[in-house]
Amino acid sequence: MERFDVEKVSNKILNELLQYRRRFPESEHSLQYEEEKVSAVQLPRIHAFVQQGKPVECILPAFPTKSPNPRKVLGKMPDMAEKLSLIFLNSLCQRIQLYYPPGANIVICSDGHVFSDLIHVDDETITHYQLEIEKLLQELGATHLSVFNLGNVESLTQYTSDYDQLRELLVSRYASSIEAIKETLKESEEGVQLYRAITRFLYEDSLLPEYTGSKNALQKDARQRAVGVIQRSWAWGNLLAEQFPLAIRLSIHPQAVDSIKIGIHMMPTRDDWLTPWHGVAANVNGQFVLMKSDEVKKMNGKLIEIRGVPSHYLIEKRVEDPLAEETRSVDNPQTEFQATTIQAE
């Protein structure tokens, strides 16, 4: 077996991840402080793989399904935003392999079926989306990536193949109660920010062009569903910890610095909560950035199709900083969801 400087290689792998770490927008700590705390958690876990000369195994709960709101996305199926994100993840593993030959692999733990009923997307659409993600991986030759979803959990599917029943089994075996989830969220600023972010996503996803009801009613509904989404998401995380006990746990959300999870960006964006399935890829000055569809339209973005299918946008006007104009509503401290509290509804 080839010998490595275990400490040096482990630190280098960690630094690869830290380059793309998602931070909480309102963090009070310095970047150096945060990275020292993250390192204290993640370095020993990476070290364990390198010490044994094994590929670094990572899991990433992600790529659930597209947002149902056309104001945010181009359609129901993966597009350039997903494609670029998958290329990034595979390239991350390839870069690690350049100096650590055993390399790294990422299991995409697609969680759409985990909370499809709560996000108002049917299971058939989610299955189609997941199959398209797998097809993309094959087309890209992304050999460092694989997919795992609720239908692959043999300890659950031995009883049923019905997704409603699988979700019930997941919650009964791996979830805390809604009341306990609320209390946990209230205990930290990170928990409150997560709740607000999920509430905002659900509100935006439900604010469809044809919606004629009140925004207050929509916000109340989003707040109620947000706790359920978090409950299911954490239950999925508990199941994954059982399925992949040693894996480095990547996340699409910002995480507390002492968390076992580390949030990572897959595309440049100003919004630390935005994901490819809640946005679109926009080519600005030759650089792809992640934005919401409506934001791109305000900048007169030109829709680009590939083989007749909407893929991404091209913004032809010169933009000084392609990341400066987007997500103003998200960055604005007065946005309606900054004041959202966790309620006992």
PDB file of N, CA and C in Angstrom, residues 106-183:
ATOM      1  N   ILE A 106     -19.176  10.205  -3.293  1.00  0.00           N
ATOM      2  CA  ILE A 106     -20.318  10.859  -2.660  1.00  0.00           C
ATOM      3  C   ILE A 106     -21.590  10.108  -3.024  1.00  0.00           C
ATOM      4  N   VAL A 107     -22.327   9.698  -2.008  1.00  0.00           N
ATOM      5  CA  VAL A 107     -23.636   9.077  -2.217  1.00  0.00           C
ATOM      6  C   VAL A 107     -24.692  10.173  -2.077  1.00  0.00           C
ATOM      7  N   ILE A 108     -25.401  10.450  -3.163  1.00  0.00           N
ATOM      8  CA  ILE A 108     -26.483  11.436  -3.135  1.00  0.00           C
ATOM      9  C   ILE A 108     -27.720  10.752  -2.574  1.00  0.00           C
ATOM     10  N   CYS A 109     -28.110  11.148  -1.384  1.00  0.00           N
ATOM     11  CA  CYS A 109     -29.242  10.515  -0.704  1.00  0.00           C
ATOM     12  C   CYS A 109     -30.500  11.331  -0.993  1.00  0.00           C
ATOM     13  N   SER A 110     -31.066  11.083  -2.155  1.00  0.00           N
ATOM     14  CA  SER A 110     -32.198  11.862  -2.653  1.00  0.00           C
ATOM     15  C   SER A 110     -33.401  11.719  -1.722  1.00  0.00           C
ATOM     16  N   ASP A 111     -33.863  12.843  -1.197  1.00  0.00           N
ATOM     17  CA  ASP A 111     -34.856  12.803  -0.121  1.00  0.00           C
ATOM     18  C   ASP A 111     -36.246  13.290  -0.524  1.00  0.00           C
ATOM     19  N   GLY A 112     -36.515  13.371  -1.825  1.00  0.00           N
ATOM     20  CA  GLY A 112     -37.818  13.865  -2.262  1.00  0.00           C
ATOM     21  C   GLY A 112     -38.987  13.054  -1.746  1.00  0.00           C
ATOM     22  N   HIS A 113     -38.869  11.729  -1.782  1.00  0.00           N
ATOM     23  CA  HIS A 113     -39.963  10.877  -1.311  1.00  0.00           C
ATOM     24  C   HIS A 113     -40.152  10.966   0.201  1.00  0.00           C
ATOM     25  N   VAL A 114     -39.145  11.457   0.901  1.00  0.00           N
ATOM     26  CA  VAL A 114     -39.231  11.548   2.362  1.00  0.00           C
ATOM     27  C   VAL A 114     -40.315  12.535   2.787  1.00  0.00           C
ATOM     28  N   PHE A 115     -40.455  13.638   2.035  1.00  0.00           N
ATOM     29  CA  PHE A 115     -41.444  14.650   2.429  1.00  0.00           C
ATOM     30  C   PHE A 115     -42.281  15.160   1.253  1.00  0.00           C
ATOM     31  N   SER A 116     -42.500  14.313   0.242  1.00  0.00           N
ATOM     32  CA  SER A 116     -43.224  14.749  -0.957  1.00  0.00           C
ATOM     33  C   SER A 116     -44.609  15.298  -0.639  1.00  0.00           C
ATOM     34  N   ASP A 117     -45.330  14.653   0.283  1.00  0.00           N
ATOM     35  CA  ASP A 117     -46.681  15.117   0.615  1.00  0.00           C
ATOM     36  C   ASP A 117     -46.659  16.488   1.273  1.00  0.00           C
ATOM     37  N   LEU A 118     -45.588  16.805   1.980  1.00  0.00           N
ATOM     38  CA  LEU A 118     -45.490  18.093   2.669  1.00  0.00           C
ATOM     39  C   LEU A 118     -45.056  19.222   1.741  1.00  0.00           C
ATOM     40  N   ILE A 119     -44.375  18.896   0.657  1.00  0.00           N
ATOM     41  CA  ILE A 119     -43.943  19.928  -0.291  1.00  0.00           C
ATOM     42  C   ILE A 119     -44.867  19.991  -1.504  1.00  0.00           C
ATOM     43  N   HIS A 120     -45.925  19.191  -1.480  1.00  0.00           N
ATOM     44  CA  HIS A 120     -46.967  19.211  -2.517  1.00  0.00           C
ATOM     45  C   HIS A 120     -46.429  18.854  -3.900  1.00  0.00           C
ATOM     46  N   VAL A 121     -45.580  17.832  -3.939  1.00  0.00           N
ATOM     47  CA  VAL A 121     -45.101  17.271  -5.203  1.00  0.00           C
ATOM     48  C   VAL A 121     -45.388  15.773  -5.155  1.00  0.00           C
ATOM     49  N   ASP A 122     -46.031  15.243  -6.197  1.00  0.00           N
ATOM     50  CA  ASP A 122     -46.428  13.841  -6.148  1.00  0.00           C
ATOM     51  C   ASP A 122     -45.226  12.915  -6.325  1.00  0.00           C
ATOM     52  N   ASP A 123     -45.361  11.704  -5.811  1.00  0.00           N
ATOM     53  CA  ASP A 123     -44.265  10.732  -5.828  1.00  0.00           C
ATOM     54  C   ASP A 123     -43.851  10.349  -7.244  1.00  0.00           C
ATOM     55  N   GLU A 124     -44.783  10.345  -8.169  1.00  0.00           N
ATOM     56  CA  GLU A 124     -44.453   9.999  -9.555  1.00  0.00           C
ATOM     57  C   GLU A 124     -43.493  11.022 -10.157  1.00  0.00           C
ATOM     58  N   THR A 125     -43.756  12.301  -9.900  1.00  0.00           N
ATOM     59  CA  THR A 125     -42.869  13.357 -10.391  1.00  0.00           C
ATOM     60  C   THR A 125     -41.486  13.227  -9.771  1.00  0.00           C
ATOM     61  N   ILE A 126     -41.448  12.919  -8.479  1.00  0.00           N
ATOM     62  CA  ILE A 126     -40.168  12.771  -7.785  1.00  0.00           C
ATOM     63  C   ILE A 126     -39.388  11.587  -8.336  1.00  0.00           C
ATOM     64  N   THR A 127     -40.055  10.473  -8.566  1.00  0.00           N
ATOM     65  CA  THR A 127     -39.382   9.306  -9.140  1.00  0.00           C
ATOM     66  C   THR A 127     -38.801   9.639 -10.507  1.00  0.00           C
ATOM     67  N   HIS A 128     -39.557  10.352 -11.330  1.00  0.00           N
ATOM     68  CA  HIS A 128     -39.075  10.758 -12.659  1.00  0.00           C
ATOM     69  C   HIS A 128     -37.841  11.647 -12.528  1.00  0.00           C
ATOM     70  N   TYR A 129     -37.889  12.598 -11.592  1.00  0.00           N
ATOM     71  CA  TYR A 129     -36.746  13.490 -11.355  1.00  0.00           C
ATOM     72  C   TYR A 129     -35.514  12.686 -10.944  1.00  0.00           C
ATOM     73  N   GLN A 130     -35.689  11.743 -10.033  1.00  0.00           N
ATOM     74  CA  GLN A 130     -34.559  10.944  -9.556  1.00  0.00           C
ATOM     75  C   GLN A 130     -33.969  10.086 -10.674  1.00  0.00           C
ATOM     76  N   LEU A 131     -34.829   9.545 -11.523  1.00  0.00           N
ATOM     77  CA  LEU A 131     -34.336   8.755 -12.660  1.00  0.00           C
ATOM     78  C   LEU A 131     -33.544   9.626 -13.628  1.00  0.00           C
ATOM     79  N   GLU A 132     -33.972  10.869 -13.800  1.00  0.00           N
ATOM     80  CA  GLU A 132     -33.243  11.793 -14.670  1.00  0.00           C
ATOM     81  C   GLU A 132     -31.887  12.165 -14.060  1.00  0.00           C
ATOM     82  N   ILE A 133     -31.827  12.268 -12.743  1.00  0.00           N
ATOM     83  CA  ILE A 133     -30.541  12.514 -12.078  1.00  0.00           C
ATOM     84  C   ILE A 133     -29.593  11.347 -12.335  1.00  0.00           C
ATOM     85  N   GLU A 134     -30.086  10.128 -12.201  1.00  0.00           N
ATOM     86  CA  GLU A 134     -29.254   8.946 -12.456  1.00  0.00           C
ATOM     87  C   GLU A 134     -28.810   8.901 -13.919  1.00  0.00           C
ATOM     88  N   LYS A 135     -29.686   9.293 -14.817  1.00  0.00           N
ATOM     89  CA  LYS A 135     -29.344   9.345 -16.239  1.00  0.00           C
ATOM     90  C   LYS A 135     -28.248  10.377 -16.488  1.00  0.00           C
ATOM     91  N   LEU A 136     -28.356  11.520 -15.814  1.00  0.00           N
ATOM     92  CA  LEU A 136     -27.328  12.562 -15.933  1.00  0.00           C
ATOM     93  C   LEU A 136     -25.974  12.051 -15.459  1.00  0.00           C
ATOM     94  N   LEU A 137     -25.957  11.326 -14.361  1.00  0.00           N
ATOM     95  CA  LEU A 137     -24.702  10.783 -13.836  1.00  0.00           C
ATOM     96  C   LEU A 137     -24.034   9.879 -14.864  1.00  0.00           C
ATOM     97  N   GLN A 138     -24.828   9.075 -15.550  1.00  0.00           N
ATOM     98  CA  GLN A 138     -24.285   8.192 -16.583  1.00  0.00           C
ATOM     99  C   GLN A 138     -23.750   8.995 -17.759  1.00  0.00           C
ATOM    100  N   GLU A 139     -24.507  10.002 -18.197  1.00  0.00           N
ATOM    101  CA  GLU A 139     -24.087  10.824 -19.332  1.00  0.00           C
ATOM    102  C   GLU A 139     -22.802  11.583 -19.023  1.00  0.00           C
ATOM    103  N   LEU A 140     -22.668  12.027 -17.787  1.00  0.00           N
ATOM    104  CA  LEU A 140     -21.493  12.800 -17.380  1.00  0.00           C
ATOM    105  C   LEU A 140     -20.295  11.910 -17.067  1.00  0.00           C
ATOM    106  N   GLY A 141     -20.516  10.620 -16.942  1.00  0.00           N
ATOM    107  CA  GLY A 141     -19.436   9.734 -16.522  1.00  0.00           C
ATOM    108  C   GLY A 141     -18.989  10.046 -15.108  1.00  0.00           C
ATOM    109  N   ALA A 142     -19.959  10.430 -14.270  1.00  0.00           N
ATOM    110  CA  ALA A 142     -19.658  10.824 -12.890  1.00  0.00           C
ATOM    111  C   ALA A 142     -19.512   9.578 -12.024  1.00  0.00           C
ATOM    112  N   THR A 143     -18.386   8.917 -12.166  1.00  0.00           N
ATOM    113  CA  THR A 143     -18.182   7.614 -11.519  1.00  0.00           C
ATOM    114  C   THR A 143     -17.985   7.705 -10.007  1.00  0.00           C
ATOM    115  N   HIS A 144     -17.759   8.917  -9.507  1.00  0.00           N
ATOM    116  CA  HIS A 144     -17.566   9.074  -8.060  1.00  0.00           C
ATOM    117  C   HIS A 144     -18.891   9.310  -7.327  1.00  0.00           C
ATOM    118  N   LEU A 145     -19.981   9.421  -8.091  1.00  0.00           N
ATOM    119  CA  LEU A 145     -21.284   9.714  -7.498  1.00  0.00           C
ATOM    120  C   LEU A 145     -22.242   8.545  -7.672  1.00  0.00           C
ATOM    121  N   SER A 146     -23.096   8.338  -6.697  1.00  0.00           N
ATOM    122  CA  SER A 146     -24.159   7.337  -6.782  1.00  0.00           C
ATOM    123  C   SER A 146     -25.387   7.890  -6.073  1.00  0.00           C
ATOM    124  N   VAL A 147     -26.522   7.206  -6.241  1.00  0.00           N
ATOM    125  CA  VAL A 147     -27.787   7.690  -5.685  1.00  0.00           C
ATOM    126  C   VAL A 147     -28.400   6.646  -4.755  1.00  0.00           C
ATOM    127  N   PHE A 148     -28.949   7.135  -3.652  1.00  0.00           N
ATOM    128  CA  PHE A 148     -29.639   6.294  -2.665  1.00  0.00           C
ATOM    129  C   PHE A 148     -30.913   7.031  -2.279  1.00  0.00           C
ATOM    130  N   ASN A 149     -32.047   6.349  -2.282  1.00  0.00           N
ATOM    131  CA  ASN A 149     -33.289   7.013  -1.900  1.00  0.00           C
ATOM    132  C   ASN A 149     -34.149   6.117  -1.015  1.00  0.00           C
ATOM    133  N   LEU A 150     -35.303   6.622  -0.639  1.00  0.00           N
ATOM    134  CA  LEU A 150     -36.156   5.909   0.314  1.00  0.00           C
ATOM    135  C   LEU A 150     -36.509   4.510  -0.173  1.00  0.00           C
ATOM    136  N   GLY A 151     -36.652   4.354  -1.475  1.00  0.00           N
ATOM    137  CA  GLY A 151     -36.980   3.052  -2.031  1.00  0.00           C
ATOM    138  C   GLY A 151     -35.847   2.049  -1.975  1.00  0.00           C
ATOM    139  N   ASN A 152     -34.649   2.498  -1.585  1.00  0.00           N
ATOM    140  CA  ASN A 152     -33.492   1.610  -1.472  1.00  0.00           C
ATOM    141  C   ASN A 152     -33.257   1.109  -0.051  1.00  0.00           C
ATOM    142  N   VAL A 153     -34.086   1.544   0.892  1.00  0.00           N
ATOM    143  CA  VAL A 153     -33.897   1.170   2.297  1.00  0.00           C
ATOM    144  C   VAL A 153     -34.552  -0.189   2.532  1.00  0.00           C
ATOM    145  N   GLU A 154     -33.765  -1.234   2.468  1.00  0.00           N
ATOM    146  CA  GLU A 154     -34.313  -2.594   2.535  1.00  0.00           C
ATOM    147  C   GLU A 154     -35.005  -2.892   3.865  1.00  0.00           C
ATOM    148  N   SER A 155     -34.524  -2.267   4.932  1.00  0.00           N
ATOM    149  CA  SER A 155     -35.151  -2.523   6.230  1.00  0.00           C
ATOM    150  C   SER A 155     -36.581  -1.988   6.283  1.00  0.00           C
ATOM    151  N   LEU A 156     -36.927  -1.084   5.359  1.00  0.00           N
ATOM    152  CA  LEU A 156     -38.292  -0.563   5.268  1.00  0.00           C
ATOM    153  C   LEU A 156     -39.062  -1.195   4.115  1.00  0.00           C
ATOM    154  N   THR A 157     -38.400  -1.331   2.971  1.00  0.00           N
ATOM    155  CA  THR A 157     -39.098  -1.848   1.785  1.00  0.00           C
ATOM    156  C   THR A 157     -39.429  -3.340   1.894  1.00  0.00           C
ATOM    157  N   GLN A 158     -38.859  -4.022   2.880  1.00  0.00           N
ATOM    158  CA  GLN A 158     -39.242  -5.430   3.066  1.00  0.00           C
ATOM    159  C   GLN A 158     -40.693  -5.545   3.531  1.00  0.00           C
ATOM    160  N   TYR A 159     -41.242  -4.432   4.028  1.00  0.00           N
ATOM    161  CA  TYR A 159     -42.628  -4.435   4.496  1.00  0.00           C
ATOM    162  C   TYR A 159     -43.601  -3.864   3.468  1.00  0.00           C
ATOM    163  N   THR A 160     -43.148  -2.914   2.673  1.00  0.00           N
ATOM    164  CA  THR A 160     -44.046  -2.252   1.729  1.00  0.00           C
ATOM    165  C   THR A 160     -43.244  -1.504   0.672  1.00  0.00           C
ATOM    166  N   SER A 161     -43.882  -1.270  -0.468  1.00  0.00           N
ATOM    167  CA  SER A 161     -43.285  -0.434  -1.509  1.00  0.00           C
ATOM    168  C   SER A 161     -44.079   0.856  -1.678  1.00  0.00           C
ATOM    169  N   ASP A 162     -45.129   1.005  -0.876  1.00  0.00           N
ATOM    170  CA  ASP A 162     -45.971   2.198  -0.932  1.00  0.00           C
ATOM    171  C   ASP A 162     -45.277   3.349  -0.210  1.00  0.00           C
ATOM    172  N   TYR A 163     -45.120   4.482  -0.901  1.00  0.00           N
ATOM    173  CA  TYR A 163     -44.346   5.575  -0.315  1.00  0.00           C
ATOM    174  C   TYR A 163     -45.021   6.195   0.901  1.00  0.00           C
ATOM    175  N   ASP A 164     -46.346   6.256   0.927  1.00  0.00           N
ATOM    176  CA  ASP A 164     -47.020   6.769   2.122  1.00  0.00           C
ATOM    177  C   ASP A 164     -46.682   5.903   3.335  1.00  0.00           C
ATOM    178  N   GLN A 165     -46.697   4.603   3.141  1.00  0.00           N
ATOM    179  CA  GLN A 165     -46.381   3.689   4.237  1.00  0.00           C
ATOM    180  C   GLN A 165     -44.896   3.730   4.593  1.00  0.00           C
ATOM    181  N   LEU A 166     -44.041   3.910   3.592  1.00  0.00           N
ATOM    182  CA  LEU A 166     -42.606   4.032   3.866  1.00  0.00           C
ATOM    183  C   LEU A 166     -42.325   5.272   4.702  1.00  0.00           C
ATOM    184  N   ARG A 167     -43.029   6.363   4.395  1.00  0.00           N
ATOM    185  CA  ARG A 167     -42.849   7.585   5.186  1.00  0.00           C
ATOM    186  C   ARG A 167     -43.316   7.371   6.625  1.00  0.00           C
ATOM    187  N   GLU A 168     -44.416   6.659   6.795  1.00  0.00           N
ATOM    188  CA  GLU A 168     -44.905   6.367   8.145  1.00  0.00           C
ATOM    189  C   GLU A 168     -43.890   5.531   8.924  1.00  0.00           C
ATOM    190  N   LEU A 169     -43.306   4.546   8.265  1.00  0.00           N
ATOM    191  CA  LEU A 169     -42.292   3.719   8.923  1.00  0.00           C
ATOM    192  C   LEU A 169     -41.065   4.546   9.288  1.00  0.00           C
ATOM    193  N   LEU A 170     -40.660   5.429   8.381  1.00  0.00           N
ATOM    194  CA  LEU A 170     -39.501   6.285   8.640  1.00  0.00           C
ATOM    195  C   LEU A 170     -39.728   7.127   9.887  1.00  0.00           C
ATOM    196  N   VAL A 171     -40.890   7.762   9.963  1.00  0.00           N
ATOM    197  CA  VAL A 171     -41.191   8.626  11.104  1.00  0.00           C
ATOM    198  C   VAL A 171     -41.300   7.813  12.390  1.00  0.00           C
ATOM    199  N   SER A 172     -41.974   6.682  12.335  1.00  0.00           N
ATOM    200  CA  SER A 172     -42.169   5.888  13.554  1.00  0.00           C
ATOM    201  C   SER A 172     -40.859   5.345  14.103  1.00  0.00           C
ATOM    202  N   ARG A 173     -39.905   5.062  13.223  1.00  0.00           N
ATOM    203  CA  ARG A 173     -38.646   4.453  13.664  1.00  0.00           C
ATOM    204  C   ARG A 173     -37.529   5.465  13.936  1.00  0.00           C
ATOM    205  N   TYR A 174     -37.541   6.575  13.221  1.00  0.00           N
ATOM    206  CA  TYR A 174     -36.361   7.444  13.264  1.00  0.00           C
ATOM    207  C   TYR A 174     -36.637   8.894  13.663  1.00  0.00           C
ATOM    208  N   ALA A 175     -37.901   9.274  13.816  1.00  0.00           N
ATOM    209  CA  ALA A 175     -38.209  10.684  14.068  1.00  0.00           C
ATOM    210  C   ALA A 175     -38.518  10.966  15.528  1.00  0.00           C
ATOM    211  N   SER A 176     -38.185  12.177  15.942  1.00  0.00           N
ATOM    212  CA  SER A 176     -38.653  12.691  17.229  1.00  0.00           C
ATOM    213  C   SER A 176     -40.053  13.264  17.017  1.00  0.00           C
ATOM    214  N   SER A 177     -40.756  13.524  18.101  1.00  0.00           N
ATOM    215  CA  SER A 177     -42.101  14.094  17.993  1.00  0.00           C
ATOM    216  C   SER A 177     -42.023  15.527  17.479  1.00  0.00           C
ATOM    217  N   ILE A 178     -43.134  16.014  16.940  1.00  0.00           N
ATOM    218  CA  ILE A 178     -43.198  17.399  16.473  1.00  0.00           C
ATOM    219  C   ILE A 178     -42.884  18.359  17.614  1.00  0.00           C
ATOM    220  N   GLU A 179     -43.391  18.068  18.799  1.00  0.00           N
ATOM    221  CA  GLU A 179     -43.147  18.938  19.961  1.00  0.00           C
ATOM    222  C   GLU A 179     -41.657  18.984  20.293  1.00  0.00           C
ATOM    223  N   ALA A 180     -41.000  17.833  20.249  1.00  0.00           N
ATOM    224  CA  ALA A 180     -39.563  17.786  20.537  1.00  0.00           C
ATOM    225  C   ALA A 180     -38.768  18.525  19.466  1.00  0.00           C
ATOM    226  N   ILE A 181     -39.201  18.419  18.212  1.00  0.00           N
ATOM    227  CA  ILE A 181     -38.532  19.126  17.118  1.00  0.00           C
ATOM    228  C   ILE A 181     -38.611  20.631  17.348  1.00  0.00           C
ATOM    229  N   LYS A 182     -39.792  21.115  17.712  1.00  0.00           N
ATOM    230  CA  LYS A 182     -39.967  22.549  17.961  1.00  0.00           C
ATOM    231  C   LYS A 182     -39.057  23.028  19.084  1.00  0.00           C
ATOM    232  N   GLU A 183     -38.987  22.263  20.160  1.00  0.00           N
ATOM    233  CA  GLU A 183     -38.139  22.654  21.287  1.00  0.00           C
ATOM    234  C   GLU A 183     -36.669  22.686  20.878  1.00  0.00           C
TER     235      GLU A 183
END
